[in-house]
Tab-separated table of C-alpha atoms and ligand atoms in Angstrom:
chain	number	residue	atom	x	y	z
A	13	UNK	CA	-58.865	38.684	116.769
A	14	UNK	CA	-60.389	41.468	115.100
A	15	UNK	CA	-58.270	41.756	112.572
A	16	UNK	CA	-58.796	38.255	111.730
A	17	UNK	CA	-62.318	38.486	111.553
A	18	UNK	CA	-62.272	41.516	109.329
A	19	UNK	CA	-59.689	40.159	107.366
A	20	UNK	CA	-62.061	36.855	106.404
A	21	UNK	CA	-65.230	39.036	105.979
A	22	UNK	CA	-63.049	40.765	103.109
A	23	UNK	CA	-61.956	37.506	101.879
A	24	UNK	CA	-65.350	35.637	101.802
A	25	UNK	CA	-66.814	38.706	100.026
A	26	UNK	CA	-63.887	39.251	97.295
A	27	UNK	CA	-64.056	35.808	96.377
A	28	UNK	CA	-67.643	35.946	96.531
A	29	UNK	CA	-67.969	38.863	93.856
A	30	UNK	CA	-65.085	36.825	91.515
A	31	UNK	CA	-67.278	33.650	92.053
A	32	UNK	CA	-70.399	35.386	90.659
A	33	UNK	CA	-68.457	37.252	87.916
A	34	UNK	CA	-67.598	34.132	86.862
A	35	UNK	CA	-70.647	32.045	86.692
A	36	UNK	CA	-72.227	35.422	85.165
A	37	UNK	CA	-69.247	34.977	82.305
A	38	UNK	CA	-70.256	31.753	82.120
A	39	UNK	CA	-74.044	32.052	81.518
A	40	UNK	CA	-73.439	34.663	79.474
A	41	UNK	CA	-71.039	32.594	77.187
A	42	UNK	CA	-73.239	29.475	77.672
A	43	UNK	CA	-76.204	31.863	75.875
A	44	UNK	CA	-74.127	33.533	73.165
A	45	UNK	CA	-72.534	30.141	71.748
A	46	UNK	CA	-76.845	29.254	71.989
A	47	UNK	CA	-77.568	32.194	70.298
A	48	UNK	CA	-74.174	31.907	67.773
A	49	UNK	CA	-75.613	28.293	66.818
A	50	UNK	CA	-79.288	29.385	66.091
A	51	UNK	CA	-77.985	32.656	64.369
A	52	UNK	CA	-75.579	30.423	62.467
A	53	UNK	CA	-78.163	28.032	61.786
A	54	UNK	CA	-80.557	31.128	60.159
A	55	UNK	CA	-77.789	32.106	58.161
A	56	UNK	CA	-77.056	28.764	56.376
A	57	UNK	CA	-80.767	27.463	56.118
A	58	UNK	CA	-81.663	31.138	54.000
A	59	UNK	CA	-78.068	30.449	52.175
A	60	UNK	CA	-79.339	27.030	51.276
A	61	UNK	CA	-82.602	27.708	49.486
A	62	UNK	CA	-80.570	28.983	46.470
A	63	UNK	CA	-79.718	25.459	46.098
A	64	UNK	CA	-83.068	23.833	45.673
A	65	UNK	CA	-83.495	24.791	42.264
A	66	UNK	CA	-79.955	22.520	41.360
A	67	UNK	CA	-81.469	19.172	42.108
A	68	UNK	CA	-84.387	17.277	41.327
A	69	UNK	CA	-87.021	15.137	43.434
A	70	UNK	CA	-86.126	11.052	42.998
A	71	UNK	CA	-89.206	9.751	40.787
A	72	UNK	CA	-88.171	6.441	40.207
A	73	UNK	CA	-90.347	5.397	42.883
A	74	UNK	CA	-92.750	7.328	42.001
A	75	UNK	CA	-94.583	7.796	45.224
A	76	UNK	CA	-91.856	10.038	46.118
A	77	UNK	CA	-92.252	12.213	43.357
A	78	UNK	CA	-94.754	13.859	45.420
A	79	UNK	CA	-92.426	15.275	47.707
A	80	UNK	CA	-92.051	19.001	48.015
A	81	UNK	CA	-88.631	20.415	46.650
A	82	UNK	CA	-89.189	24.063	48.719
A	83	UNK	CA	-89.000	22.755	52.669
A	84	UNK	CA	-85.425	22.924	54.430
A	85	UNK	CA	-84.961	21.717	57.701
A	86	UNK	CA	-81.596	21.610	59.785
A	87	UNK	CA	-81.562	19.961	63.446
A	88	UNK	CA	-77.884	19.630	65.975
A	89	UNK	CA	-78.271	18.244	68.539
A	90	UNK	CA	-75.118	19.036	70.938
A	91	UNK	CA	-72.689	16.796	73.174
A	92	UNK	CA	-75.539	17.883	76.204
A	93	UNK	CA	-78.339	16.343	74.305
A	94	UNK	CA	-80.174	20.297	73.374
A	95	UNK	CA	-81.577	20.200	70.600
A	96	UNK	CA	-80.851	23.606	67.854
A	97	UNK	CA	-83.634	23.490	64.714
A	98	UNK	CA	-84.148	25.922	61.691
A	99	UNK	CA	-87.043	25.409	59.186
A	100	UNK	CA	-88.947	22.498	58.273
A	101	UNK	CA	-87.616	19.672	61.000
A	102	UNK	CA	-91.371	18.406	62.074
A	103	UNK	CA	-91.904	17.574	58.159
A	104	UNK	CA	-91.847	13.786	57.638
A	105	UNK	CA	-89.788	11.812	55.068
A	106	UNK	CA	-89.054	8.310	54.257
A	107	UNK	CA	-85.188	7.471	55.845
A	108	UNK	CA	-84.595	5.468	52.835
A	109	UNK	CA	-80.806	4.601	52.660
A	110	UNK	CA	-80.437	5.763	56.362
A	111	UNK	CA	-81.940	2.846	57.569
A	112	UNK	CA	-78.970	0.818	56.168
A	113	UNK	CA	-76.726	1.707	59.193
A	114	UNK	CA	-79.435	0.547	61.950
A	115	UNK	CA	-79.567	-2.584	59.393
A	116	UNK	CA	-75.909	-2.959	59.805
A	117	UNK	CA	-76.009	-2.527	63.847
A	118	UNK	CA	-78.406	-4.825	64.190
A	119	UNK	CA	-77.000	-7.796	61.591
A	120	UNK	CA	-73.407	-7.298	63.499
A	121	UNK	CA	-74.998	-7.379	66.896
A	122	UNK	CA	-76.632	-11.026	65.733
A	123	UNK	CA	-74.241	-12.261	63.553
A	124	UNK	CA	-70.666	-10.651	64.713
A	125	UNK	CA	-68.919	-9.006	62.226
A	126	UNK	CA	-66.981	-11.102	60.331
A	127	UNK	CA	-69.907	-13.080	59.247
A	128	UNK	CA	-71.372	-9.887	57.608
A	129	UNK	CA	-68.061	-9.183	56.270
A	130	UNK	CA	-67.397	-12.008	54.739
A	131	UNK	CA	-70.964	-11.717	52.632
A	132	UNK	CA	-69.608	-8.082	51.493
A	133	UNK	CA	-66.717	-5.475	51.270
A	134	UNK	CA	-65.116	-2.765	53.449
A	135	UNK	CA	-64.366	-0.901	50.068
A	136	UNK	CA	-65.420	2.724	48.805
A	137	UNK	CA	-66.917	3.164	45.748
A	138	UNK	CA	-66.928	4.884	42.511
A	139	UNK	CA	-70.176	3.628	41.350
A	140	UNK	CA	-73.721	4.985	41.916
A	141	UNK	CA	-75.547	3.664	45.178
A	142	UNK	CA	-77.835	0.888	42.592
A	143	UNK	CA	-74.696	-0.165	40.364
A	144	UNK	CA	-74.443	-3.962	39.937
A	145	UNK	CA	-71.050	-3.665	38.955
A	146	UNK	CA	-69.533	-5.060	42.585
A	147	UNK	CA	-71.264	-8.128	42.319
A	148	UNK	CA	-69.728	-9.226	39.001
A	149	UNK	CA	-66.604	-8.953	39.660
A	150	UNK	CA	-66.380	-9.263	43.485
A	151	UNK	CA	-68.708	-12.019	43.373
A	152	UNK	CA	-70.584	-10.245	46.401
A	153	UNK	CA	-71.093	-6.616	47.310
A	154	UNK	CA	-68.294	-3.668	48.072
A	155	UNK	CA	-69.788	-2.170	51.186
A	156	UNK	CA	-73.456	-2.385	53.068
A	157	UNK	CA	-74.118	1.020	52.341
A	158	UNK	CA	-75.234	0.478	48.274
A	159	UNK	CA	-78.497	-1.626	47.142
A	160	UNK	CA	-76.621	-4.771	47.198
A	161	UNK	CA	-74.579	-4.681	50.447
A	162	UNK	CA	-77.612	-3.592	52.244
A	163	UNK	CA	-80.024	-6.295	50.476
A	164	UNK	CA	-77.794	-8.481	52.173
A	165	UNK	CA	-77.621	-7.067	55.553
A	166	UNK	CA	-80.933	-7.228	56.300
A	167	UNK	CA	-81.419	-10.443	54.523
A	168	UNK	CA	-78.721	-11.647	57.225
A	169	UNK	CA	-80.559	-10.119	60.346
A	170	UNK	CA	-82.477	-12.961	62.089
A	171	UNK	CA	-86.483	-13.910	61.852
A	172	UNK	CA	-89.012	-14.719	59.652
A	173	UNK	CA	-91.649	-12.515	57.621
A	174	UNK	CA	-91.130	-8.897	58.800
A	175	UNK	CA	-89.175	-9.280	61.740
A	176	UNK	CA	-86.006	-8.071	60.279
A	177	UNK	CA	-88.001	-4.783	59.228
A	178	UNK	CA	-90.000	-4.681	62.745
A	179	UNK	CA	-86.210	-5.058	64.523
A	180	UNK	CA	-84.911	-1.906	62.527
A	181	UNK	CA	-88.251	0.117	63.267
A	182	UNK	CA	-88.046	-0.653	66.937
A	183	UNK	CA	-84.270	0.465	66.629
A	184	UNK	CA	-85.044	3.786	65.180
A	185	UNK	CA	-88.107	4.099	67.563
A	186	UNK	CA	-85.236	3.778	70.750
A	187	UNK	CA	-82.884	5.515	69.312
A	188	UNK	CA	-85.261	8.786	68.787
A	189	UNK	CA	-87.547	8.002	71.470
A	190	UNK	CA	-90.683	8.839	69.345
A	191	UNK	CA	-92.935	6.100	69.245
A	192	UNK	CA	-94.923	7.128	66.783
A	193	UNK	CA	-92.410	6.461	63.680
A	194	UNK	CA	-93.985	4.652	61.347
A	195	UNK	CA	-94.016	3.099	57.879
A	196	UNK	CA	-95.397	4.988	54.842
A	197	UNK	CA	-97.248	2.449	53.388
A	198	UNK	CA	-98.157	3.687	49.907
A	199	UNK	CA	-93.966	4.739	49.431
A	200	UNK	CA	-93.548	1.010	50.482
A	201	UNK	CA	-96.740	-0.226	47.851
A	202	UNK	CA	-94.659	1.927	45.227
A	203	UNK	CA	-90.934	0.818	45.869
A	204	UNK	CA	-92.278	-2.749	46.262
A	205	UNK	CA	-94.621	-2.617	43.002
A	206	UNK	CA	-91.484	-0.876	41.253
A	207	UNK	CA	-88.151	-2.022	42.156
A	208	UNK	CA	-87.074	-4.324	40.401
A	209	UNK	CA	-83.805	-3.440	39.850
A	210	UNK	CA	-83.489	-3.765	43.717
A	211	UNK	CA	-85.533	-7.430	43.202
A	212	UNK	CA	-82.892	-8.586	40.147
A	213	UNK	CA	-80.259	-7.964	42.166
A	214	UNK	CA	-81.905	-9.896	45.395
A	215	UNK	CA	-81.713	-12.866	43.046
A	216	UNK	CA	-78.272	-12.230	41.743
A	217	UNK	CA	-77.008	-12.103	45.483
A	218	UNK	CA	-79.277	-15.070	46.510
A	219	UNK	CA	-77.679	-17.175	43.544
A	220	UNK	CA	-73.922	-16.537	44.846
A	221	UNK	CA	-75.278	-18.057	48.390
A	222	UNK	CA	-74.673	-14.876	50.568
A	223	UNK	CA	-77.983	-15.418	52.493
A	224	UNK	CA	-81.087	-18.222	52.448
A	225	UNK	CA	-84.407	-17.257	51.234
A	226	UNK	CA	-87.132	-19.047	50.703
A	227	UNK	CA	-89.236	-16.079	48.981
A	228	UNK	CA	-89.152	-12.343	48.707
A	229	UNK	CA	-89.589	-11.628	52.269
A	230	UNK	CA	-86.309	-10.029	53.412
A	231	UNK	CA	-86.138	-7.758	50.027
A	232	UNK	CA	-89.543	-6.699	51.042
A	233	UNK	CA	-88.065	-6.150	54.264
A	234	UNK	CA	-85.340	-3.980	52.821
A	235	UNK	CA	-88.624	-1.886	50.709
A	236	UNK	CA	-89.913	-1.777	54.296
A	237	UNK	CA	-87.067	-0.361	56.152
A	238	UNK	CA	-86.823	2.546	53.588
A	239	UNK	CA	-90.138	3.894	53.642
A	240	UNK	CA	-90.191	4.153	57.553
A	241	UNK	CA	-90.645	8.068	57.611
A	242	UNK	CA	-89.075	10.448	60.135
A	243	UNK	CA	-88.010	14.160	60.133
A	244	UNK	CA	-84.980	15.877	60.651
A	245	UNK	CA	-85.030	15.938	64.531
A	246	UNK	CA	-85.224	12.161	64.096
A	247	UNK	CA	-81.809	12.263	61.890
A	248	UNK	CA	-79.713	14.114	64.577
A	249	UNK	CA	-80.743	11.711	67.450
A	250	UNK	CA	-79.555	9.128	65.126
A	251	UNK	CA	-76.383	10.996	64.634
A	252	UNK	CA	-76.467	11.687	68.494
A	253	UNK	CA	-75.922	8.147	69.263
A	254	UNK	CA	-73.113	7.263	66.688
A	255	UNK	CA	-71.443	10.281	67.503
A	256	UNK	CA	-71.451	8.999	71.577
A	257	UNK	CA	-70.371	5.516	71.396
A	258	UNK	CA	-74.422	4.189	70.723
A	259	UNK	CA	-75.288	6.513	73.681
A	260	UNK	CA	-79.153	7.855	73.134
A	261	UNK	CA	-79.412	11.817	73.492
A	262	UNK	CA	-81.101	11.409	76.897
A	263	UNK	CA	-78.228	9.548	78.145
A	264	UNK	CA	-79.826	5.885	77.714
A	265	UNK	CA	-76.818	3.675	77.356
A	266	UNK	CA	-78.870	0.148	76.612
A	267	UNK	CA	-76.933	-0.294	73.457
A	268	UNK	CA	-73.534	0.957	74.673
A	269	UNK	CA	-71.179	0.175	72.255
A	270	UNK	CA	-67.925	2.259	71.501
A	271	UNK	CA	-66.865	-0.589	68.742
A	272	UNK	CA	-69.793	-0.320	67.433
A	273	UNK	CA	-70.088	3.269	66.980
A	274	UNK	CA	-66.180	2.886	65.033
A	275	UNK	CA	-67.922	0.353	62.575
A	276	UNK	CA	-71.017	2.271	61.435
A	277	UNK	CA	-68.854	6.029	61.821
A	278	UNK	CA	-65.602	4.228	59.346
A	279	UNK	CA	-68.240	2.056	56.929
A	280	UNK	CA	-70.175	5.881	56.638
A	281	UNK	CA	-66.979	8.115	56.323
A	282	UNK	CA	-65.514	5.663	53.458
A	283	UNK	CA	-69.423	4.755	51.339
A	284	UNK	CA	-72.261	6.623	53.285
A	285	UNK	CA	-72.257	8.936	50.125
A	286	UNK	CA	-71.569	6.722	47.559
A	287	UNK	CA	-69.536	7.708	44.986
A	288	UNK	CA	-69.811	11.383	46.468
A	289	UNK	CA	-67.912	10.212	49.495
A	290	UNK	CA	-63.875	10.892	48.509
A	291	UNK	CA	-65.124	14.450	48.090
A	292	UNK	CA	-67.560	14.827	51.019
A	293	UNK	CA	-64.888	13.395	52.887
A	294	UNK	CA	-62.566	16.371	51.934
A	295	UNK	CA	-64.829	19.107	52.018
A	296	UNK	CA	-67.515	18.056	55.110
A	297	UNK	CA	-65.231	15.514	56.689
A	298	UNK	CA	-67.194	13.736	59.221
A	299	UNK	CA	-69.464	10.814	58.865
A	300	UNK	CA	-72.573	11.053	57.175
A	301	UNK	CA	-75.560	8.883	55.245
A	302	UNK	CA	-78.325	10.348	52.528
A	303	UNK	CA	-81.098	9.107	51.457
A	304	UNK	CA	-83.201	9.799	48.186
A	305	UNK	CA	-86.003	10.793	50.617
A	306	UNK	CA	-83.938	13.783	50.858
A	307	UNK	CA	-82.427	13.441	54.497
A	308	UNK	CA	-78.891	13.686	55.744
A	309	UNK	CA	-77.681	12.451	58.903
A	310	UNK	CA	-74.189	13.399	60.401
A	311	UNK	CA	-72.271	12.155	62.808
A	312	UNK	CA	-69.678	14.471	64.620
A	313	UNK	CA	-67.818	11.825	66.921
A	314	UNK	CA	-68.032	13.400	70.519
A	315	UNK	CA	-70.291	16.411	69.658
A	316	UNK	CA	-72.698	16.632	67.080
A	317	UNK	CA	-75.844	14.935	65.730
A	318	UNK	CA	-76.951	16.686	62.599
A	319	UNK	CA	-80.118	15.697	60.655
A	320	UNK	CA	-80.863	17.730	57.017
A	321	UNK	CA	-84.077	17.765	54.932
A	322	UNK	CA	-84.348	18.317	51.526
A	323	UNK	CA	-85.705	16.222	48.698
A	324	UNK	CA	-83.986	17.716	46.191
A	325	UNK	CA	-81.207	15.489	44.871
A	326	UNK	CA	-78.195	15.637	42.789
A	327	UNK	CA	-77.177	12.766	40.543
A	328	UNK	CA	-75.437	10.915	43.527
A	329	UNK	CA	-78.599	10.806	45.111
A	330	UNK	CA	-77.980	13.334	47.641
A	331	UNK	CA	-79.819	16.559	49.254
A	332	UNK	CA	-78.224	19.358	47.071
A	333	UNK	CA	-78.549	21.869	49.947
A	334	UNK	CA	-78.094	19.554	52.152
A	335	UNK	CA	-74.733	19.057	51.185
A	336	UNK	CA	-74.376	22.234	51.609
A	337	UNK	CA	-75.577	23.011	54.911
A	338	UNK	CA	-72.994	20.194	55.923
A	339	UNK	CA	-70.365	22.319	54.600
A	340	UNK	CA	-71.194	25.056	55.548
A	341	UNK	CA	-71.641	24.011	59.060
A	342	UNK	CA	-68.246	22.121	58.900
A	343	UNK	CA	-66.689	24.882	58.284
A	344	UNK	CA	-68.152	27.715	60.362
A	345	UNK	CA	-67.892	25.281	63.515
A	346	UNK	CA	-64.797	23.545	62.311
A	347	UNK	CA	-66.106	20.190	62.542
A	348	UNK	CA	-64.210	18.034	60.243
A	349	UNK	CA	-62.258	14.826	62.105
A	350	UNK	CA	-58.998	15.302	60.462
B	4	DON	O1	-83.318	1.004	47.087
B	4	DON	C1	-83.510	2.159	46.760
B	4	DON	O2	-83.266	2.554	45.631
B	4	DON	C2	-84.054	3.142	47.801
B	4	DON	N1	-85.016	2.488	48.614
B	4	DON	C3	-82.946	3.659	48.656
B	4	DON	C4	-81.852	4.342	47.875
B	4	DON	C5	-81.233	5.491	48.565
B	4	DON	O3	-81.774	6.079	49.465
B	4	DON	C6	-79.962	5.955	47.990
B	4	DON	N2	-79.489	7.106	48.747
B	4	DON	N3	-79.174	8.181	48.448
């Protein structure tokens, strides 16, 4: 009896110390791969700043002009929801094109997809993001993600005045959980005052039937929906949920939607940098969106939400070193889906 009991006391207390190894392994991986990411995250946000001076700040809104070509800002968010940052990720932007995949969500969720898809293309493109091109000879757009395709969308979503554009703000507001992402009125006063290359093509679309409109309410809409500023933390919570099947980064699954989260991931892998995306797709390889505000957000199915800052452009329209830092993070974490 003895024996027995001396026996378990050496037992309990051998696999007691292997149990706490363990866990102590574990923490201490659990804190390196923290510490690898922000390290990692140092490294490629200095890296980047020697590609500010290779781009330029959009001015054809002019409003945006104003923007400063010097901040970086890189935010992950991981598969746990924690949040990694480097730089300038508090520093507020207009989403611009970004918006056009919470447009999309939100027209499929009211109209089902093949009603949107009828009124535009699955196809990639080798044109720039404002090209009319599509519309001539596909009498209607190649994909939601240029001007035209995403005129349409949101011309499509349901309601009257600005309730497609108050649908797509209340979207993003979920989505991020910040409440306090708002409109920039005077990039809205310029793109409105100013686009009409956007507005000629409205009319083009309008004329081949692919929506109703009585007046200019749902392009203004579409002005709207771009100049709702955020900031980079805002980009990867957006990535969050279209990397997790429309799951928010808290774990909020109102909007659970696996199908959906195909859609919007496929439509960004084969358009959501225009007619950058064949190579992005090659050298990043997971899905992304830009903006000429100068964000990127990236979708890692299953793992990451990434959101870049940087308003200075190449001639795709695209965050120079933000292109970069999606390479380079890509790579160092091996990230690409194929
Ligand atoms: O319609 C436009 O030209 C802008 N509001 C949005 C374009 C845009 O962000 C293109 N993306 N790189």
């Amino acid at each position: 009896m003895k024996h027995i009991f001396y026996l378990c006391i050496i037992f309990f207390s051998l696999t007691n110390t292997c149990f706490t190894q363990t866990r102590k392994e574990n923490t201490i991986v659990i804190n390196k791969n923290e510490q690898n990411i922000n390290d990692l995250l140092s490294t490629i946000w200095e890296e980047s700043q020697t590609y500010i001076s290779k781009g330029q700040v959009a001015d054809y809104i002019p409003e945006l002009s104003k923007a400063n070509k010097n901040l970086v800002g890189i935010a992950i968010i991981d598969n746990k929801g924690k949040l990694y940052t480097k730089g300038d990720t508090q520093n507020k932007f207009t989403i611009q094109s970004i918006s056009k995949v919470i447009a999309l969500m939100i027209a499929v969720n009211e109209r089902g997809e093949s009603y949107i898809f009828e009124r535009m293309g699955y196809y990639g493109t080798n044109a720039p993001f404002n090209s009319f091109d599509e519309i001539q000879t596909q009498n209607k757009p190649l994909n939601p993600m240029m001007n035209a395709g995403a005129i349409v969308t949101t011309s499509l979503i349901l309601g009257k005045k600005e309730e497609a554009y108050l649908k797509i703000l209340k979207m993003i507001r979920f989505i991020t959980k910040n409440e306090s992402i708002t409109i920039n009125q005077a990039v809205y006063l310029s793109e409105k005052k100013t686009g009409n290359r956007n507005r000629g093509m409205f009319y083009l679309l309008k004329n081949y039937g692919l929506f109703e409109a009585e007046d200019e309410e749902s392009l203004n809409n579409y002005f709207r929906q771009c100049s709702i500023e955020v900031n980079a933390e805002d980009l990867a919570k957006i990535g969050y949920f279209f990397a997790h099947d429309c799951t928010r980064f808290d774990g909020d699954k109102t909007y659970y939607n696996p199908e959906m989260s195909k859609l919007i991931n496929s439509i960004m892998l084969t358009c959501g940098m225009y007619d950058y995306s064949g190579e992005y797709s090659r050298k990043v390889g997971f899905p992304s969106k830009s903006g000429v505000g100068g964000g990127i957000m990236g979708v890692v199915p299953g793992k990451y939400g990434i959101g870049t800052f940087n308003p200075s452009l190449d001639n795709h329209g695209n965050s120079v070193p933000g292109i970069y830092i999606m390479e380079s993070l890509s790579k160092k974490l091996d990230l690409s889906i194929f």
